[in-house]
Amino acid sequence: LNVTEEKFVLDTLAGCIEYKSLFDVVVNAFFARDGRYCLISERNLYIVICYLATFQLEELGLQHFSRIVKSLDTAKMQKFLRFFFNALYLNTWIKDEWSQFYDSLYVKENWIDPLLRWQPKVQQLIEQLTDKLSNRTTTVKTSTVTQPKEFNLTVPRPRAIPIPLLIPVLEKRPPVPPSTYKPPKEKKQLEEIKTKNRRKAEVSIRSLTCVCNGDTFFLNSLLVQGAFLAGREVVPSLPQYLEVVWELIDNIPIKLNAAAILREGALYQRKMEQELKRIENLLQGAGDPSEFLEWQKQMRGKDLEEQLAEIECRRLQGKLSHEEAVLAHQNVIQENKKKADLMREEKAELMNQYAEKRLQEQKEMRELVEQVVEGHKNAKQAKIKLQKYKQQIVQEVCEENRELLRQALEEEEEKLRKRYELIQQIRAIESLPSIRHKFVDLTETGGHGLICEMSIVELRERLALLREAQKAAEEEKRDQIIHEKQAKEQLLLDKLEQISLFRAELGRAAALKQEEKKRKSQSGERPMKDERILSLQKKIVEKTMERKKQAGLL
């Protein structure tokens, strides 16, 4: 840059930094209102334009200012200048915000008044930018298309028309047999057999359900064990069912792992010890606890019935409270409607008062703007003094920068000189000859003065002895594991034999217990309902009718 351009750039940079607080007010408001879709990276561009319009417009002149603006993006400059040179904004909030940093009289005379004087001419520039935007046409460069040329090839001679060959006549094929499109008889027979088996199974399940008398667990256990999958006929008699089921259970192979075998063996062992202890107590004269256990079972059944009745009461009470809550909610809705009508009337009255107050404030503001416009004065002399002051600051800053650059260059040269000397010393050391070969004696120690120090030969011998000892230990451990595994397998076989015996006995006992349970269930009576449940059900019906009536009124 030449001297004039460099001075202009430095003045602009210094002014933007000095008055950054003023320009931030305008640019932030522009991004919040008209420049919501502008890039934040273009912030410095708007700050520079704002500085030139506020402080350099009279020195540059409108022609130079227009050249700078037109060299930039037309749409962005048109939008920013229209926002910044708005007379209402300059006289109201821009002046108030700038007065927070500087004296209000100084702001009005030196900055706001010149901007308002230039506003008509800048408005013409804004109109030119608007016309340019409306009449802008995009010119697309059309590249010349390559025109292909035909090759100058020799024209081939016309070929002779070949004699057509005779088309051979195919022999007539036999027709496709009709059995191809019909399903085979075997498939139909399989479907019939499947249907018959399904019906037979349904009949068997119904009969078994009647025998089990609603005992779902017993029925499911029979089905899972495969009483019907074997194709046996079931007679409606419980002992015959059990014989079929237990015969199938004995024939089904069940694979158990070691943990399951030990766990089940321990369970049967505990049961056997308890039974032996009970028999021993009976032999010593102790009483039979069967009567107490029967009484305890009856008491637990009564407690269970009471708990079920209590749960039913709680459920009905919850349902009753739900109905009452619905009624209360409907009453609250009616009250809220009345309150909403009153609030709408109050809101309309407040809006009328606010409109009257707003009109009065606008009238006062209009009078204030007229007073402010009348009191503008010229600030040419103050601006010239400010410019001289800026030039003096720039000169001082340039001198300081030159001095700092000179000192930095001297320090860098000193560092380079020291680094060069160090490199020369390292190269001299590296150029000296050195002994690269060293003879090693494997029978000698390192000579470090340690108690556990040994040579490499001794170390190898000790490692060989350690490997032999480790190998012997591994062989001993392997033999021990084999013996333990054989003992464990024998234990599992003994446990399996014991489990099979216990299972057979427990199966017979369960069949007898199921017969007894069936006889008791057939002789049992259905308990009567609780009076509290009946009264709660009656209240729920009344509340439901009342809620439906209230909903119809709403």
mmCIF file of C-alpha atoms in Angstrom, residues 236-445:
data_model
loop_
_atom_site.group_PDB
_atom_site.id
_atom_site.type_symbol
_atom_site.label_atom_id
_atom_site.label_comp_id
_atom_site.label_asym_id
_atom_site.label_seq_id
_atom_site.Cartn_x
_atom_site.Cartn_y
_atom_site.Cartn_z
ATOM 1 C CA PRO A 236 -61.853 -91.262 32.672
ATOM 2 C CA SER A 237 -60.328 -92.731 35.804
ATOM 3 C CA LEU A 238 -57.484 -91.136 37.798
ATOM 4 C CA PRO A 239 -55.443 -94.280 38.720
ATOM 5 C CA GLN A 240 -55.292 -95.419 35.091
ATOM 6 C CA TYR A 241 -54.138 -91.901 34.064
ATOM 7 C CA LEU A 242 -51.390 -92.007 36.652
ATOM 8 C CA GLU A 243 -50.246 -95.461 35.519
ATOM 9 C CA VAL A 244 -49.938 -94.221 31.899
ATOM 10 C CA VAL A 245 -48.116 -91.063 32.989
ATOM 11 C CA TRP A 246 -45.658 -92.825 35.292
ATOM 12 C CA GLU A 247 -44.938 -95.503 32.666
ATOM 13 C CA LEU A 248 -44.061 -92.715 30.204
ATOM 14 C CA ILE A 249 -42.009 -90.856 32.795
ATOM 15 C CA ASP A 250 -39.908 -93.952 33.450
ATOM 16 C CA ASN A 251 -39.252 -94.369 29.723
ATOM 17 C CA ILE A 252 -38.284 -90.706 29.037
ATOM 18 C CA PRO A 253 -34.472 -90.229 29.171
ATOM 19 C CA ILE A 254 -33.490 -87.152 31.265
ATOM 20 C CA LYS A 255 -29.915 -85.891 31.092
ATOM 21 C CA LEU A 256 -28.694 -84.227 34.310
ATOM 22 C CA ASN A 257 -25.397 -82.441 34.901
ATOM 23 C CA ALA A 258 -23.222 -82.951 37.960
ATOM 24 C CA ALA A 259 -24.566 -79.916 39.858
ATOM 25 C CA ALA A 260 -28.195 -80.990 39.359
ATOM 26 C CA ILE A 261 -27.435 -84.562 40.508
ATOM 27 C CA LEU A 262 -25.614 -83.377 43.673
ATOM 28 C CA ARG A 263 -28.291 -80.789 44.435
ATOM 29 C CA GLU A 264 -31.148 -83.307 44.103
ATOM 30 C CA GLY A 265 -29.200 -85.953 46.039
ATOM 31 C CA ALA A 266 -28.639 -83.492 48.915
ATOM 32 C CA LEU A 267 -32.359 -82.645 48.896
ATOM 33 C CA TYR A 268 -33.402 -86.301 49.160
ATOM 34 C CA GLN A 269 -30.740 -86.909 51.808
ATOM 35 C CA ARG A 270 -32.166 -84.074 53.957
ATOM 36 C CA LYS A 271 -35.694 -85.465 53.505
ATOM 37 C CA MET A 272 -34.548 -88.953 54.508
ATOM 38 C CA GLU A 273 -32.789 -87.597 57.621
ATOM 39 C CA GLN A 274 -35.926 -85.653 58.621
ATOM 40 C CA GLU A 275 -38.105 -88.768 58.166
ATOM 41 C CA LEU A 276 -35.707 -90.912 60.241
ATOM 42 C CA LYS A 277 -35.689 -88.263 62.949
ATOM 43 C CA ARG A 278 -39.534 -88.146 62.981
ATOM 44 C CA ILE A 279 -39.743 -91.976 63.255
ATOM 45 C CA GLU A 280 -37.185 -91.953 66.065
ATOM 46 C CA ASN A 281 -39.197 -89.347 67.969
ATOM 47 C CA LEU A 282 -42.368 -91.436 67.532
ATOM 48 C CA LEU A 283 -40.573 -94.508 68.898
ATOM 49 C CA GLN A 284 -39.446 -92.482 71.918
ATOM 50 C CA GLY A 285 -43.097 -91.538 72.698
ATOM 51 C CA ALA A 286 -43.538 -88.160 70.940
ATOM 52 C CA GLY A 287 -46.965 -87.142 69.554
ATOM 53 C CA ASP A 288 -47.995 -87.194 65.910
ATOM 54 C CA PRO A 289 -48.119 -83.597 64.562
ATOM 55 C CA SER A 290 -50.544 -84.504 61.735
ATOM 56 C CA GLU A 291 -53.605 -83.137 63.628
ATOM 57 C CA PHE A 292 -51.788 -79.888 64.387
ATOM 58 C CA LEU A 293 -50.684 -79.575 60.774
ATOM 59 C CA GLU A 294 -54.280 -80.154 59.566
ATOM 60 C CA TRP A 295 -55.541 -77.475 61.996
ATOM 61 C CA GLN A 296 -52.761 -75.152 60.866
ATOM 62 C CA LYS A 297 -53.735 -75.742 57.215
ATOM 63 C CA GLN A 298 -57.401 -74.894 57.979
ATOM 64 C CA MET A 299 -56.411 -71.712 59.830
ATOM 65 C CA ARG A 300 -54.203 -70.659 56.956
ATOM 66 C CA GLY A 301 -57.086 -71.247 54.530
ATOM 67 C CA LYS A 302 -59.350 -69.021 56.673
ATOM 68 C CA ASP A 303 -56.649 -66.341 56.840
ATOM 69 C CA LEU A 304 -56.292 -66.515 53.063
ATOM 70 C CA GLU A 305 -60.058 -66.045 52.606
ATOM 71 C CA GLU A 306 -59.991 -63.036 54.949
ATOM 72 C CA GLN A 307 -57.057 -61.551 53.056
ATOM 73 C CA LEU A 308 -58.854 -62.015 49.737
ATOM 74 C CA ALA A 309 -61.989 -60.348 51.172
ATOM 75 C CA GLU A 310 -59.829 -57.472 52.480
ATOM 76 C CA ILE A 311 -58.169 -57.069 49.056
ATOM 77 C CA GLU A 312 -61.565 -56.994 47.358
ATOM 78 C CA CYS A 313 -62.744 -54.326 49.838
ATOM 79 C CA ARG A 314 -59.684 -52.202 49.115
ATOM 80 C CA ARG A 315 -60.251 -52.536 45.379
ATOM 81 C CA LEU A 316 -63.881 -51.486 45.695
ATOM 82 C CA GLN A 317 -62.892 -48.579 47.984
ATOM 83 C CA GLY A 318 -60.389 -47.441 45.357
ATOM 84 C CA LYS A 319 -63.064 -47.610 42.671
ATOM 85 C CA LEU A 320 -65.441 -45.625 44.908
ATOM 86 C CA SER A 321 -62.785 -42.942 45.532
ATOM 87 C CA HIS A 322 -62.194 -42.767 41.749
ATOM 88 C CA GLU A 323 -65.901 -42.053 41.157
ATOM 89 C CA GLU A 324 -65.849 -39.347 43.853
ATOM 90 C CA ALA A 325 -62.727 -37.797 42.294
ATOM 91 C CA VAL A 326 -64.426 -37.666 38.883
ATOM 92 C CA LEU A 327 -67.418 -35.853 40.421
ATOM 93 C CA ALA A 328 -65.108 -33.366 42.182
ATOM 94 C CA HIS A 329 -63.218 -32.784 38.898
ATOM 95 C CA GLN A 330 -66.484 -31.967 37.096
ATOM 96 C CA ASN A 331 -67.392 -29.448 39.830
ATOM 97 C CA VAL A 332 -63.947 -27.827 39.521
ATOM 98 C CA ILE A 333 -64.426 -27.487 35.734
ATOM 99 C CA GLN A 334 -67.685 -25.575 36.275
ATOM 100 C CA GLU A 335 -66.002 -23.223 38.776
ATOM 101 C CA ASN A 336 -63.077 -22.644 36.406
ATOM 102 C CA LYS A 337 -65.445 -21.681 33.597
ATOM 103 C CA LYS A 338 -67.040 -19.001 35.787
ATOM 104 C CA LYS A 339 -63.599 -17.655 36.808
ATOM 105 C CA ALA A 340 -62.462 -17.596 33.150
ATOM 106 C CA ASP A 341 -65.464 -15.429 32.157
ATOM 107 C CA LEU A 342 -64.628 -12.918 34.916
ATOM 108 C CA MET A 343 -60.941 -12.826 33.858
ATOM 109 C CA ARG A 344 -61.884 -12.162 30.219
ATOM 110 C CA GLU A 345 -63.955 -9.117 31.252
ATOM 111 C CA GLU A 346 -61.103 -7.762 33.420
ATOM 112 C CA LYS A 347 -58.614 -8.359 30.599
ATOM 113 C CA ALA A 348 -60.713 -6.374 28.101
ATOM 114 C CA GLU A 349 -60.898 -3.451 30.513
ATOM 115 C CA LEU A 350 -57.121 -3.514 31.113
ATOM 116 C CA MET A 351 -56.427 -3.614 27.356
ATOM 117 C CA ASN A 352 -58.497 -0.456 26.841
ATOM 118 C CA GLN A 353 -56.553 1.334 29.574
ATOM 119 C CA TYR A 354 -53.241 0.169 28.096
ATOM 120 C CA ALA A 355 -54.188 1.413 24.611
ATOM 121 C CA GLU A 356 -55.014 4.869 25.946
ATOM 122 C CA LYS A 357 -51.734 4.998 27.879
ATOM 123 C CA ARG A 358 -49.768 3.880 24.788
ATOM 124 C CA LEU A 359 -51.287 6.630 22.638
ATOM 125 C CA GLN A 360 -50.322 9.238 25.246
ATOM 126 C CA GLU A 361 -46.713 7.922 25.351
ATOM 127 C CA GLN A 362 -46.445 8.022 21.546
ATOM 128 C CA LYS A 363 -47.631 11.609 21.552
ATOM 129 C CA GLU A 364 -44.988 12.583 24.158
ATOM 130 C CA MET A 365 -42.281 10.723 22.230
ATOM 131 C CA ARG A 366 -43.190 12.524 19.011
ATOM 132 C CA GLU A 367 -42.852 15.893 20.778
ATOM 133 C CA LEU A 368 -39.485 14.838 22.224
ATOM 134 C CA VAL A 369 -38.189 13.825 18.782
ATOM 135 C CA GLU A 370 -39.184 17.188 17.356
ATOM 136 C CA GLN A 371 -37.316 18.967 20.171
ATOM 137 C CA VAL A 372 -34.208 16.828 19.568
ATOM 138 C CA VAL A 373 -34.212 17.494 15.804
ATOM 139 C CA GLU A 374 -34.489 21.239 16.374
ATOM 140 C CA GLY A 375 -31.391 21.316 18.652
ATOM 141 C CA HIS A 376 -28.799 19.815 16.231
ATOM 142 C CA LYS A 377 -25.529 21.720 15.614
ATOM 143 C CA ASN A 378 -22.433 21.296 13.504
ATOM 144 C CA ALA A 379 -19.436 19.460 15.042
ATOM 145 C CA LYS A 380 -16.758 20.021 12.338
ATOM 146 C CA GLN A 381 -14.037 21.465 14.609
ATOM 147 C CA ALA A 382 -14.330 18.730 17.208
ATOM 148 C CA LYS A 383 -14.001 16.115 14.501
ATOM 149 C CA ILE A 384 -10.791 17.720 13.113
ATOM 150 C CA LYS A 385 -9.248 17.734 16.603
ATOM 151 C CA LEU A 386 -10.224 14.099 17.082
ATOM 152 C CA GLN A 387 -8.608 13.192 13.747
ATOM 153 C CA LYS A 388 -5.323 14.907 14.704
ATOM 154 C CA TYR A 389 -5.370 13.093 18.039
ATOM 155 C CA LYS A 390 -5.831 9.777 16.264
ATOM 156 C CA GLN A 391 -2.949 10.473 13.874
ATOM 157 C CA GLN A 392 -0.671 11.220 16.814
ATOM 158 C CA ILE A 393 -1.656 7.928 18.522
ATOM 159 C CA VAL A 394 -1.010 5.965 15.321
ATOM 160 C CA GLN A 395 2.467 7.457 14.934
ATOM 161 C CA GLU A 396 3.385 6.560 18.512
ATOM 162 C CA VAL A 397 2.107 3.004 18.034
ATOM 163 C CA CYS A 398 4.158 2.613 14.809
ATOM 164 C CA GLU A 399 7.357 3.733 16.549
ATOM 165 C CA GLU A 400 6.798 1.302 19.422
ATOM 166 C CA ASN A 401 6.171 -1.543 16.959
ATOM 167 C CA ARG A 402 9.417 -0.835 15.097
ATOM 168 C CA GLU A 403 11.390 -0.880 18.360
ATOM 169 C CA LEU A 404 9.823 -4.188 19.429
ATOM 170 C CA LEU A 405 10.568 -5.753 16.029
ATOM 171 C CA ARG A 406 14.217 -4.701 16.206
ATOM 172 C CA GLN A 407 14.622 -6.244 19.695
ATOM 173 C CA ALA A 408 12.931 -9.489 18.593
ATOM 174 C CA LEU A 409 15.297 -9.782 15.584
ATOM 175 C CA GLU A 410 18.348 -9.324 17.796
ATOM 176 C CA GLU A 411 17.152 -12.016 20.249
ATOM 177 C CA GLU A 412 16.435 -14.453 17.394
ATOM 178 C CA GLU A 413 19.925 -13.909 15.904
ATOM 179 C CA GLU A 414 21.532 -14.604 19.307
ATOM 180 C CA LYS A 415 19.556 -17.864 19.642
ATOM 181 C CA LEU A 416 20.584 -19.000 16.148
ATOM 182 C CA ARG A 417 24.246 -18.272 16.874
ATOM 183 C CA LYS A 418 24.216 -20.342 20.105
ATOM 184 C CA ARG A 419 22.403 -23.194 18.357
ATOM 185 C CA TYR A 420 25.009 -23.220 15.552
ATOM 186 C CA GLU A 421 27.887 -23.434 18.087
ATOM 187 C CA LEU A 422 26.161 -26.351 19.901
ATOM 188 C CA ILE A 423 25.719 -28.241 16.619
ATOM 189 C CA GLN A 424 29.405 -27.803 15.807
ATOM 190 C CA GLN A 425 30.400 -29.238 19.203
ATOM 191 C CA ILE A 426 28.095 -32.266 18.769
ATOM 192 C CA ARG A 427 29.521 -32.991 15.328
ATOM 193 C CA ALA A 428 33.074 -32.786 16.666
ATOM 194 C CA ILE A 429 32.244 -35.291 19.434
ATOM 195 C CA GLU A 430 30.600 -37.661 16.948
ATOM 196 C CA SER A 431 33.626 -37.570 14.652
ATOM 197 C CA LEU A 432 35.917 -39.124 17.366
ATOM 198 C CA PRO A 433 36.589 -42.917 16.929
ATOM 199 C CA SER A 434 34.929 -45.321 19.397
ATOM 200 C CA ILE A 435 35.384 -49.025 20.243
ATOM 201 C CA ARG A 436 32.333 -50.819 18.820
ATOM 202 C CA HIS A 437 33.171 -54.487 19.628
ATOM 203 C CA LYS A 438 33.040 -55.993 23.111
ATOM 204 C CA PHE A 439 33.953 -59.596 24.002
ATOM 205 C CA VAL A 440 31.578 -61.327 26.434
ATOM 206 C CA ASP A 441 32.577 -64.231 28.741
ATOM 207 C CA LEU A 442 29.453 -66.258 29.718
ATOM 208 C CA THR A 443 31.195 -67.726 32.827
ATOM 209 C CA GLU A 444 31.874 -64.321 34.430
ATOM 210 C CA THR A 445 29.483 -62.306 36.591
#
